[in-house]
XYZ file of N, CA, C and O in Angstrom:
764
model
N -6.511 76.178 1.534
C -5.404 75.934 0.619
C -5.897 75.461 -0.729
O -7.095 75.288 -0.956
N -4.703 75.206 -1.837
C -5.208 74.907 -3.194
C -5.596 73.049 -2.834
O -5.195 72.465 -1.827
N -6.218 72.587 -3.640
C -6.612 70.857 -3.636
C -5.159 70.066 -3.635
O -4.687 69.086 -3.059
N -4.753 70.962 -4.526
C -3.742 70.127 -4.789
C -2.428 69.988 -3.585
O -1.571 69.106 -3.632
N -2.485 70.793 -2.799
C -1.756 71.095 -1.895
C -2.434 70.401 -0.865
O -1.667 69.841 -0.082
N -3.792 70.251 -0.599
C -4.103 69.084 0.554
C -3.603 67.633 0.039
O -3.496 66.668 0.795
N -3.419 67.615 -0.837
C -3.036 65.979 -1.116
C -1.144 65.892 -0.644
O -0.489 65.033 -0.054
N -0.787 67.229 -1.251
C 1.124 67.099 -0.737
C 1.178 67.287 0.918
O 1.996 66.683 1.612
N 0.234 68.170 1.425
C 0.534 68.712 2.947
C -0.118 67.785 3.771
O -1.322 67.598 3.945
N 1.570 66.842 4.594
C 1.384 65.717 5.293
C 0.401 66.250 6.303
O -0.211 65.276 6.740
N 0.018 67.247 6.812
C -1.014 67.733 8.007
C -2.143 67.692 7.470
O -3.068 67.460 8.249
N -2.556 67.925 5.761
C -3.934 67.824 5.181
C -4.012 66.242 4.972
O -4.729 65.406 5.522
N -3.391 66.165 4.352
C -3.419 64.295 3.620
C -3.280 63.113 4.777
O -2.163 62.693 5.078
N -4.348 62.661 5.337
C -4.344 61.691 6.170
C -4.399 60.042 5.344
O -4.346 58.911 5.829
N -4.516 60.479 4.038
C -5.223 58.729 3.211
C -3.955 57.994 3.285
O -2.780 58.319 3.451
N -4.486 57.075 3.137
C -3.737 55.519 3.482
C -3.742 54.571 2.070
O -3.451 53.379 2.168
N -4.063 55.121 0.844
C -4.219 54.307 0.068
C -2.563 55.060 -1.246
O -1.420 55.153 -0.797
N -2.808 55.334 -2.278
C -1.799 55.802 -3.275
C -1.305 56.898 -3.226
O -0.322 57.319 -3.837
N -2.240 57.622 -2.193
C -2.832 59.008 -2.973
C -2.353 59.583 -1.294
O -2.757 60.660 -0.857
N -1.675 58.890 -0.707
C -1.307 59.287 1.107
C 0.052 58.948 1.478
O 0.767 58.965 0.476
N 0.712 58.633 2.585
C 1.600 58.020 2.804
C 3.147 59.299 2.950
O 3.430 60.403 3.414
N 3.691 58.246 2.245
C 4.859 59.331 1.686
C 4.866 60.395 1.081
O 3.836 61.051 0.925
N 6.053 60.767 0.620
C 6.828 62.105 -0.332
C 5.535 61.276 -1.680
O 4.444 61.535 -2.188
N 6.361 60.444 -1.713
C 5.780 59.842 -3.463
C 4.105 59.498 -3.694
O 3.533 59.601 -4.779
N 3.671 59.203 -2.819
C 2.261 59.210 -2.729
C 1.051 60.639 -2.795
O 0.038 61.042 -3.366
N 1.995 60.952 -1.817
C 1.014 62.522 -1.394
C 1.093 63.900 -2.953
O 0.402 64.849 -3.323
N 2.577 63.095 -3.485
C 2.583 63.898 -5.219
C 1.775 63.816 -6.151
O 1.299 64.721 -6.837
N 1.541 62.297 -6.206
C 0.892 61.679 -7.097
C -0.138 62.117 -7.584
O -0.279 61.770 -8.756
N -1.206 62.955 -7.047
C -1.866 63.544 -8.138
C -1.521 65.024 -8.505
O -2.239 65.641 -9.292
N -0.566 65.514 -8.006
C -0.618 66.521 -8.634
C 0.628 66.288 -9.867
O 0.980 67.113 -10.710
N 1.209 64.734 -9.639
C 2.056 64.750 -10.909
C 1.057 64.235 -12.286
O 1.373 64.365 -13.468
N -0.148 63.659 -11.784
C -1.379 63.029 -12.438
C -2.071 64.667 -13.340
O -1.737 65.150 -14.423
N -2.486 64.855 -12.933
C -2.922 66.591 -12.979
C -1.771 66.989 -14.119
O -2.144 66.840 -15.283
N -0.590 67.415 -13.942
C 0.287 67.732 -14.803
C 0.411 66.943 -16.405
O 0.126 67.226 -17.569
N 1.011 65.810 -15.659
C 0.329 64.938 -17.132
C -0.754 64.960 -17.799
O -0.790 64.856 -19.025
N -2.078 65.142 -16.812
C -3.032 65.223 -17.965
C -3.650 66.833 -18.658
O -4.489 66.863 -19.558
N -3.166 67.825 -18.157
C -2.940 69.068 -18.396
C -2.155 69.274 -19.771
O -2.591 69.886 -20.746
N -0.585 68.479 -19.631
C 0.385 68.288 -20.588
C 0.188 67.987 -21.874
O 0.825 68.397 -22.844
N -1.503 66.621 -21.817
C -1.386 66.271 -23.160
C -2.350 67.128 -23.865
O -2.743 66.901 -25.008
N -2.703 68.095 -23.159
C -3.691 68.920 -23.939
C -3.215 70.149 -24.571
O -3.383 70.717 -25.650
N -2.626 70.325 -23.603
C -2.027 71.796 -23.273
C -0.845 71.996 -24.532
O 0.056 71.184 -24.742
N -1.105 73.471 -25.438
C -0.376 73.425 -26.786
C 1.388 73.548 -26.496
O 1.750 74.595 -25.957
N 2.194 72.777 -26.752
C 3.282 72.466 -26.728
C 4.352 73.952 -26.637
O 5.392 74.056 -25.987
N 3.662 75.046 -27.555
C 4.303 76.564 -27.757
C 3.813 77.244 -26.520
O 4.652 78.097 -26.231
N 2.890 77.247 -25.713
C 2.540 77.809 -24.309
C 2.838 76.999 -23.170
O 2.749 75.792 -22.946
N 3.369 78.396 -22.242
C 4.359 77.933 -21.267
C 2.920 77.158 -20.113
O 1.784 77.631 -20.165
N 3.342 75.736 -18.984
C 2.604 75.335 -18.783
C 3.235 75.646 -17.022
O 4.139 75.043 -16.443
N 2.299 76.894 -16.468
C 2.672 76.940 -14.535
C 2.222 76.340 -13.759
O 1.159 75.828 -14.110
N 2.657 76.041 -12.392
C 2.160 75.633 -11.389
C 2.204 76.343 -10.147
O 3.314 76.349 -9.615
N 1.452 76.833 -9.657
C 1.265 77.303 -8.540
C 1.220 76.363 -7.279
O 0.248 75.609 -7.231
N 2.135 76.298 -6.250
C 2.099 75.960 -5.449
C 1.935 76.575 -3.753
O 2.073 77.779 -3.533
N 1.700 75.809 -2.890
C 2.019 76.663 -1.450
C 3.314 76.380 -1.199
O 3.125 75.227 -0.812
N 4.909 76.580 -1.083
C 5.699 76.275 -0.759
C 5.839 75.657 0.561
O 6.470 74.602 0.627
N 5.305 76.202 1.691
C 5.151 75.819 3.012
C 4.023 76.316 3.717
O 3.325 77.295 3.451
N 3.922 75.304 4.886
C 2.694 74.967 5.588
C 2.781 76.452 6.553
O 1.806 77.190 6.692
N 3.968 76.684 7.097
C 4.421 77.874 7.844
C 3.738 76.848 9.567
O 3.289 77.361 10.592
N 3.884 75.690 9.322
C 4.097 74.526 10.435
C 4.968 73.500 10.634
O 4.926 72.728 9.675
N 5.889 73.101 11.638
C 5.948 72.222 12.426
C 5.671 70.821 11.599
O 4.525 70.413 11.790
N 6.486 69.967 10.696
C 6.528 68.748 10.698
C 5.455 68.869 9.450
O 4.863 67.840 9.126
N 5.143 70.300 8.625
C 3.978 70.547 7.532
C 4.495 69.995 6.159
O 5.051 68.911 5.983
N 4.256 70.779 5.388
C 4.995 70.921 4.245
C 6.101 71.856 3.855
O 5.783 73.022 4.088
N 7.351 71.716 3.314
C 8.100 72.833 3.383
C 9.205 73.133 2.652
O 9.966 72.296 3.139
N 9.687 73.560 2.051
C 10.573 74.413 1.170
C 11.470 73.347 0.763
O 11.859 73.325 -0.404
N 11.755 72.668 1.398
C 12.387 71.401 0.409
C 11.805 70.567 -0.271
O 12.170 70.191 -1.385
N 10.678 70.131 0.433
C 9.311 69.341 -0.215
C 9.494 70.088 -1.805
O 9.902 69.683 -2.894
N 8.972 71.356 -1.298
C 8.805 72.369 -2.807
C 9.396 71.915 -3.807
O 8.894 71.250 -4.713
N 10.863 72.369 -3.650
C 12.196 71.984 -4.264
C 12.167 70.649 -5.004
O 12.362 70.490 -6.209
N 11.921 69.812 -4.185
C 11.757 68.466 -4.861
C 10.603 68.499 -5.576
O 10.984 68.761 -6.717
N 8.977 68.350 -5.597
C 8.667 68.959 -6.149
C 8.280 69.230 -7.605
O 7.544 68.743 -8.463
N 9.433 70.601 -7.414
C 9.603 71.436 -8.532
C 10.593 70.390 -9.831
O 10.428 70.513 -11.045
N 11.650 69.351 -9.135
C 12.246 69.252 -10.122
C 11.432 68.127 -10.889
O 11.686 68.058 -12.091
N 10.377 67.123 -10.329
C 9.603 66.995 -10.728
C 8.606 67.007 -11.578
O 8.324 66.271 -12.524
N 7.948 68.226 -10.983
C 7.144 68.853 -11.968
C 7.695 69.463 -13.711
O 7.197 69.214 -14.809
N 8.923 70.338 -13.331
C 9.493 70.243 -14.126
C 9.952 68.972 -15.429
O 10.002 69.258 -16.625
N 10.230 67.670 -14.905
C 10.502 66.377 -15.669
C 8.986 66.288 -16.422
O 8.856 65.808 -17.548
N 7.960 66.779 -15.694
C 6.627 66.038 -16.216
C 6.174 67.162 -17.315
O 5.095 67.048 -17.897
N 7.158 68.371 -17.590
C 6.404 69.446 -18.603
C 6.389 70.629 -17.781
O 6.213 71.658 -18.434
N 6.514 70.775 -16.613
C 6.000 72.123 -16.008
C 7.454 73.399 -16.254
O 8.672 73.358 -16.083
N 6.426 74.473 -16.753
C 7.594 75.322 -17.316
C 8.079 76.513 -16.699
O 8.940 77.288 -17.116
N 7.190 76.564 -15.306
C 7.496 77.536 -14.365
C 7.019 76.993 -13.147
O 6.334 75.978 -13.278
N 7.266 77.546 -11.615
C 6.926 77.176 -10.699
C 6.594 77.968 -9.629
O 7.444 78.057 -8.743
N 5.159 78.797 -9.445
C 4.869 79.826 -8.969
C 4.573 79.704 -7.022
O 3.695 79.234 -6.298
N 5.560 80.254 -6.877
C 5.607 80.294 -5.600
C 4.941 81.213 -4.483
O 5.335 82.291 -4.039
N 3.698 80.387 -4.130
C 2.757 81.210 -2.967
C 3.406 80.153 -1.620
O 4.427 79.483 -1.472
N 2.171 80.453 -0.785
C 2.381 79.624 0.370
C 1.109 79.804 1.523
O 0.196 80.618 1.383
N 1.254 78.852 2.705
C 0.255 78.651 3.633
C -1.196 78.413 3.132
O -1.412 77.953 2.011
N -2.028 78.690 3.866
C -3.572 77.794 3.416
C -3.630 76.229 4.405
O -4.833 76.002 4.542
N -3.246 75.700 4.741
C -3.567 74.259 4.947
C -3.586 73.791 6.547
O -3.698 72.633 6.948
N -3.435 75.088 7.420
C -3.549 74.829 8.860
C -4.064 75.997 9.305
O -3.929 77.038 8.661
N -4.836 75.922 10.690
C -5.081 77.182 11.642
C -4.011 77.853 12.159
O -3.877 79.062 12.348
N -2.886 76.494 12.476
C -1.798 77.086 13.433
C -0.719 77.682 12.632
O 0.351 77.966 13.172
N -0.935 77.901 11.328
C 0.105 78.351 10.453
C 0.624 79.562 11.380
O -0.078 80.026 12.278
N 2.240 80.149 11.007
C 2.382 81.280 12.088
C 3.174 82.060 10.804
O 4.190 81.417 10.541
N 3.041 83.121 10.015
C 3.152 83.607 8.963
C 3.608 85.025 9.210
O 2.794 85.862 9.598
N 4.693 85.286 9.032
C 5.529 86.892 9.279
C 5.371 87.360 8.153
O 6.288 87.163 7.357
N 4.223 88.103 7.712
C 3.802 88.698 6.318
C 4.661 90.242 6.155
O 4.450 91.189 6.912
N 5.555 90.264 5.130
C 6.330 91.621 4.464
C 6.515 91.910 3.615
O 6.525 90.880 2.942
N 6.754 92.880 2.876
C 7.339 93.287 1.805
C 7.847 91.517 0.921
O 8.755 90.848 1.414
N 7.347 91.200 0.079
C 8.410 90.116 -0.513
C 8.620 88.613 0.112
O 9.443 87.771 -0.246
N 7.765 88.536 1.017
C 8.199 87.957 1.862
C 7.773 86.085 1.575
O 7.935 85.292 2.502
N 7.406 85.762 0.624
C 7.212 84.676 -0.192
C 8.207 84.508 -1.203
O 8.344 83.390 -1.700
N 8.904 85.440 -1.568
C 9.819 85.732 -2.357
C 11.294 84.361 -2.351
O 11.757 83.770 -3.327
N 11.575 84.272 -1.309
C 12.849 83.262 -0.881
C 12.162 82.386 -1.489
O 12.706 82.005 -2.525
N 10.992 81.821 -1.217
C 10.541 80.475 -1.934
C 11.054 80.261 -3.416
O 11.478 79.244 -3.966
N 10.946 81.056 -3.703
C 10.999 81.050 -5.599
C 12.842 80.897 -6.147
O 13.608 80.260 -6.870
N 12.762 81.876 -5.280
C 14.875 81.891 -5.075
C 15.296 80.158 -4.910
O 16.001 79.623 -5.766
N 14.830 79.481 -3.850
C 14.781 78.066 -3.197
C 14.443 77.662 -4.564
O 15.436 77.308 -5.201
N 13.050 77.597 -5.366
C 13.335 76.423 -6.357
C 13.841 76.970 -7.849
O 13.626 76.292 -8.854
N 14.423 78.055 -7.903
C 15.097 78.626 -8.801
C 16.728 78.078 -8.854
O 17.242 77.616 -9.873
N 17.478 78.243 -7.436
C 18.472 77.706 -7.566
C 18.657 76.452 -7.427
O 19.817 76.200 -7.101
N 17.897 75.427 -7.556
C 17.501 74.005 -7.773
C 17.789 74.140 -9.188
O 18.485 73.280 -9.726
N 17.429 74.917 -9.716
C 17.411 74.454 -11.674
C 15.599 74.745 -12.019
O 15.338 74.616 -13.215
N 14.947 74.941 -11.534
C 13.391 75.452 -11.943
C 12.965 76.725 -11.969
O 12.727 77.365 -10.944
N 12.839 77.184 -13.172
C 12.391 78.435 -13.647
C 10.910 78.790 -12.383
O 9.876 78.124 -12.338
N 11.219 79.904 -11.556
C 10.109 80.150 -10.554
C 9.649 81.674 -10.664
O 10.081 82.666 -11.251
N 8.760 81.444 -9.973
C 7.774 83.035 -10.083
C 7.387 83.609 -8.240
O 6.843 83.091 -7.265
N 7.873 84.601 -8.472
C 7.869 85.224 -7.109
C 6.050 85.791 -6.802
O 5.315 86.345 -7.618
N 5.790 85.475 -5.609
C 4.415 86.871 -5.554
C 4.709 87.084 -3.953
O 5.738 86.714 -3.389
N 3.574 87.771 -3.319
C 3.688 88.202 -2.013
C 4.207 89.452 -1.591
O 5.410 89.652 -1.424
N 2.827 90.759 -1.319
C 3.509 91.818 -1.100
C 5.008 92.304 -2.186
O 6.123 92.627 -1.774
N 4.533 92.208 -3.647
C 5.448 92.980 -4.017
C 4.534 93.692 -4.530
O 3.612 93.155 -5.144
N 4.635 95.412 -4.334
C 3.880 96.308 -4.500
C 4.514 97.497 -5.235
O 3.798 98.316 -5.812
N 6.081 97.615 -5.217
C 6.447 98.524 -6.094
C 7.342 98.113 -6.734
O 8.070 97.237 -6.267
N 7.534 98.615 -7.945
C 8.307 98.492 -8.899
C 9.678 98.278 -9.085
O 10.086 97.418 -9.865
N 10.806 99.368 -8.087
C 11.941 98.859 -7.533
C 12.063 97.361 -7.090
O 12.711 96.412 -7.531
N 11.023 97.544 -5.850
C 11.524 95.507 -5.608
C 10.797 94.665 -6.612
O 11.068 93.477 -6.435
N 10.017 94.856 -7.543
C 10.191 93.618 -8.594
C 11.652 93.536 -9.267
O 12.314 92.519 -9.476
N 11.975 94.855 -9.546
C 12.787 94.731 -10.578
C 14.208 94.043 -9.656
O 15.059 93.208 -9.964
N 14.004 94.708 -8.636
C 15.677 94.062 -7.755
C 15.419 92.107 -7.996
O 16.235 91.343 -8.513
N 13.970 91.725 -7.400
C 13.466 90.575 -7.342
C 14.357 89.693 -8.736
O 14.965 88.679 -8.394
N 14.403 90.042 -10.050
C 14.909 89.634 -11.059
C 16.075 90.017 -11.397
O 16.887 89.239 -11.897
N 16.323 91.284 -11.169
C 17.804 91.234 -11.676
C 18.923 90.548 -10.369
O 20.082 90.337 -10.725
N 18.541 90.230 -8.926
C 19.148 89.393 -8.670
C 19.099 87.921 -8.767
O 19.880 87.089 -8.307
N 18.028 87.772 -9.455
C 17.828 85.990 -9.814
C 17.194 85.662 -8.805
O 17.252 84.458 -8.559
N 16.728 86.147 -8.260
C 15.537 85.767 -6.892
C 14.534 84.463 -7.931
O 14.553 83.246 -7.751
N 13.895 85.079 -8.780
C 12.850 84.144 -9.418
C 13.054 84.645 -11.172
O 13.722 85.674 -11.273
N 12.686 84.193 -12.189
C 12.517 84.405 -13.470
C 11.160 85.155 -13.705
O 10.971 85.593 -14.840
N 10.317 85.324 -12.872
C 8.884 85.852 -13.152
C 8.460 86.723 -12.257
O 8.765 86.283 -11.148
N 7.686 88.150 -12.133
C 7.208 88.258 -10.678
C 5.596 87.932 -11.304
O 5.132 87.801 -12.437
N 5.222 87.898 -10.373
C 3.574 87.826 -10.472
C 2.775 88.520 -9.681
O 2.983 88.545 -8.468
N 1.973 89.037 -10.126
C 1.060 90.370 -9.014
C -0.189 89.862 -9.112
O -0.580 89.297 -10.133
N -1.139 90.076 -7.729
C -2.473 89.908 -7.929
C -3.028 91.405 -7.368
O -3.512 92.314 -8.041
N -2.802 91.356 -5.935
C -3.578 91.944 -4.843
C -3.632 93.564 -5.897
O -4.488 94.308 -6.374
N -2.195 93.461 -5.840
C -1.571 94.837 -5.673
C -2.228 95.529 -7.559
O -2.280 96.728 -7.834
N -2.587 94.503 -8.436
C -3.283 94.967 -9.783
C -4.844 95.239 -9.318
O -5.399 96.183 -9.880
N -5.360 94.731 -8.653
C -6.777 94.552 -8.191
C -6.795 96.636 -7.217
O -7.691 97.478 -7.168
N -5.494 96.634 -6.712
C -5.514 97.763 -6.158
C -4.818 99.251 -7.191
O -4.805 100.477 -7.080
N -4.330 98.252 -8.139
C -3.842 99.463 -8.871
C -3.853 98.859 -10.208
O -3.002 97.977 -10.316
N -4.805 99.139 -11.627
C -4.843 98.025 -12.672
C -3.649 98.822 -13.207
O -2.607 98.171 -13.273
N -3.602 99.845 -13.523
C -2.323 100.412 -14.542
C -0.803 100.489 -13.838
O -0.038 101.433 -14.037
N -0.573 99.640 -13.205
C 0.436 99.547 -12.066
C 1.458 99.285 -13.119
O 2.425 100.044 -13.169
N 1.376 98.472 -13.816
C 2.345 98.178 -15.399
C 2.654 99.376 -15.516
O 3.684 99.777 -14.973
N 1.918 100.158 -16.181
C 2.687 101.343 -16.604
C 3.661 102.155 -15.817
O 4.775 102.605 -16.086
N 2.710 102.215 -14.505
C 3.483 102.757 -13.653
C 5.008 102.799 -13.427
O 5.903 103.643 -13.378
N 4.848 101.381 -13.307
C 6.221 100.376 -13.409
C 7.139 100.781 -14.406
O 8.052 101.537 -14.072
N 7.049 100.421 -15.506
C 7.488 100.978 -16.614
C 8.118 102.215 -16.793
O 9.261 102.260 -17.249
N 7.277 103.585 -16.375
C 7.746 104.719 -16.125
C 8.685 104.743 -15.527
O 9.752 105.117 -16.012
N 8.547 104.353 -14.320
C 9.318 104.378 -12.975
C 11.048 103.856 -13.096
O 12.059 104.370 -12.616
N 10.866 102.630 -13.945
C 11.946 101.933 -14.395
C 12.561 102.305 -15.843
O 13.329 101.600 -16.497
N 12.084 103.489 -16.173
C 13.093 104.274 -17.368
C 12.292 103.690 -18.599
O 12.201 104.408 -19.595
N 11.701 102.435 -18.604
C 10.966 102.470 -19.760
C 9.973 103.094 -20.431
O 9.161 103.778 -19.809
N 9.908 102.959 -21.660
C 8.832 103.331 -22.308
C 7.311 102.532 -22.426
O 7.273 101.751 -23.377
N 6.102 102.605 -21.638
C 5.100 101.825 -21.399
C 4.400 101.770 -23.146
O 4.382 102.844 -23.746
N 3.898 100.603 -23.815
C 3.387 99.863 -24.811
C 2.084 100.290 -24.175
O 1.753 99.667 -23.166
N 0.952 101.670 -24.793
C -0.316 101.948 -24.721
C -1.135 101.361 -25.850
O -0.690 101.737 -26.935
N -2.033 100.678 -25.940
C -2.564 100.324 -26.849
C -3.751 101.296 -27.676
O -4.731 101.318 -26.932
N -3.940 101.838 -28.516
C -4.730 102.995 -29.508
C -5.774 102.803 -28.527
O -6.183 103.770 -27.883
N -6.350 101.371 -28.315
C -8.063 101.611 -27.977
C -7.640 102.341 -26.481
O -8.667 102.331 -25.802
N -6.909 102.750 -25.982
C -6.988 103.632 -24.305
C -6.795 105.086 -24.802
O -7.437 105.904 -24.145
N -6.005 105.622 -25.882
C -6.197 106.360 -26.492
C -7.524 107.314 -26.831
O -7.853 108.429 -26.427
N -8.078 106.454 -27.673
C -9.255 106.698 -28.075
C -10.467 107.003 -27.122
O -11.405 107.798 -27.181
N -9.817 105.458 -25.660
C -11.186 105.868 -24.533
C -10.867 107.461 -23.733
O -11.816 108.164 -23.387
N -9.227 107.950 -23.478
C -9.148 108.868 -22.689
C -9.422 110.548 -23.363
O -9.326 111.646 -22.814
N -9.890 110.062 -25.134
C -9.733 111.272 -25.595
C -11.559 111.032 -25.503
O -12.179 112.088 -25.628
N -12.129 110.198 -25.370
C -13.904 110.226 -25.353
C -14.145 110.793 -24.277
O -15.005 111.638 -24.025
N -13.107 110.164 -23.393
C -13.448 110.807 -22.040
C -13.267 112.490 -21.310
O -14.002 113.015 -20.474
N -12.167 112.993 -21.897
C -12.650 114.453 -21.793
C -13.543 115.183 -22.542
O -14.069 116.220 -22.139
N -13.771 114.578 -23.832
C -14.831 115.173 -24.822
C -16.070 114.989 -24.223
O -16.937 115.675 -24.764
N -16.538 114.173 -23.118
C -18.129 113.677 -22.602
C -17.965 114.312 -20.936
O -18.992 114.592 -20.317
N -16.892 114.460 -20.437
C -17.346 114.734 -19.249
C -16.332 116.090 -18.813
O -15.106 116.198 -18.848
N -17.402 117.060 -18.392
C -16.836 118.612 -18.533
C -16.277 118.289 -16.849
O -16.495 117.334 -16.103
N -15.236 119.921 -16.618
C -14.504 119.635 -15.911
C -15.192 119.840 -14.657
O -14.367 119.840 -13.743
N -16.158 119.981 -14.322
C -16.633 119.675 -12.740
C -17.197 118.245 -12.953
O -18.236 118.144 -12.301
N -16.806 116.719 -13.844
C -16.447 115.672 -13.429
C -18.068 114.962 -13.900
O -18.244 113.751 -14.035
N -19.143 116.018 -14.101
C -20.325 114.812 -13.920
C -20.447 114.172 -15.623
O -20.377 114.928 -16.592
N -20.537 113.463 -15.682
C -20.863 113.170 -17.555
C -21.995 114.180 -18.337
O -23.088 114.493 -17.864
N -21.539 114.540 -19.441
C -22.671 115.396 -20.257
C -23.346 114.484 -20.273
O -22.608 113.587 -20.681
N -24.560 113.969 -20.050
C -25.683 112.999 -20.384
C -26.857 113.924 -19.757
O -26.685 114.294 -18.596
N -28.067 114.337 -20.448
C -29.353 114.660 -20.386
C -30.202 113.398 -19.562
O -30.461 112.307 -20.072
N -30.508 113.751 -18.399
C -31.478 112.728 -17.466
C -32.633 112.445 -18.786
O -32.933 112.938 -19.873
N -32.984 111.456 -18.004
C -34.116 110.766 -19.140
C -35.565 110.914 -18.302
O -36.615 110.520 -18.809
């Protein structure tokens, strides 16, 4: 799991001193962290937090924890609230789907905290459903850019827009048929 999430997840956090205990203890540094992030951090850029929403255990951490939390974090500067989850047990028991981290973000969205969805969203339809029903204010992609980088555009297409190409891809896709003939190998002379 993230650090900061062993200090909130009563199953990670065993300490007995400030930094353990309760709701209010086990926060404490990640409301510490925020603050000192805050005074650095330029006032015109938005400032996220990524969290695990739940332990996906038994008496763990969990979606209300979040919630609270979030409104929290929020009071201390935080300007979004990115909703992952699990990491912090073996026995976690995790029904991985389509979206399926997704409710989290919905949960601290309709609290009043601007949230960011991720988890298995892989096509473009369910981001876009993801926001236009207010599920979350943000989606966020990792896996699925790592598996597809121009997935933006894709997206874009797909969703009636017009995709924003920048000249320099231009320039690389017109080098690129000019250098490499069509059975694919690059014109380059072995050395």
């Amino acid at each position: 799991g993230y650090l900061l999430h062993e200090f909130l997840s009563p199953l990670a956090n065993q300490r007995t001193d400030g930094y353990g205990g309760d709701f209010e203890g086990r926060a404490r540094l990640t409301l510490e962290c925020i603050a000192a992030v805050r005074e650095v951090w330029p006032a015109g850029k938005p400032l996220l937090l990524r969290v695990s929403a739940t332990d996906w255990v038994e008496g763990g951490w969990d979606v209300d924890d979040t919630v609270r939390l979030a409104g929290l974090a929020q009071a201390a500067g935080v300007d979004l609230v990115d909703c992952s989850s699990g990491g912090a047990s073996p026995l976690q028991q995790i029904t991985v789907g389509p979206g399926y981290q997704a409710p989290f973000a919905a949960a601290v969205r309709a609290a009043g905290v601007p949230s960011g969805a991720v988890g298995l969203i892989t096509e473009p339809e369910q981001a876009e459903a993801l926001l236009v029903e207010g599920a979350c204010d943000l989606v966020l992609l990792a896996r699925q850019l790592l598996r597809e980088p121009y997935w933006p555009q894709r997206a874009a297409l797909e969703l009636g827009a017009v995709p924003h190409v920048p000249p320099q891809y231009g320039r690389a896709r017109r080098a690129h048929r000019e250098h490499i003939p069509s059975g694919g190998a690059p014109a380059v002379a072995a050395r």
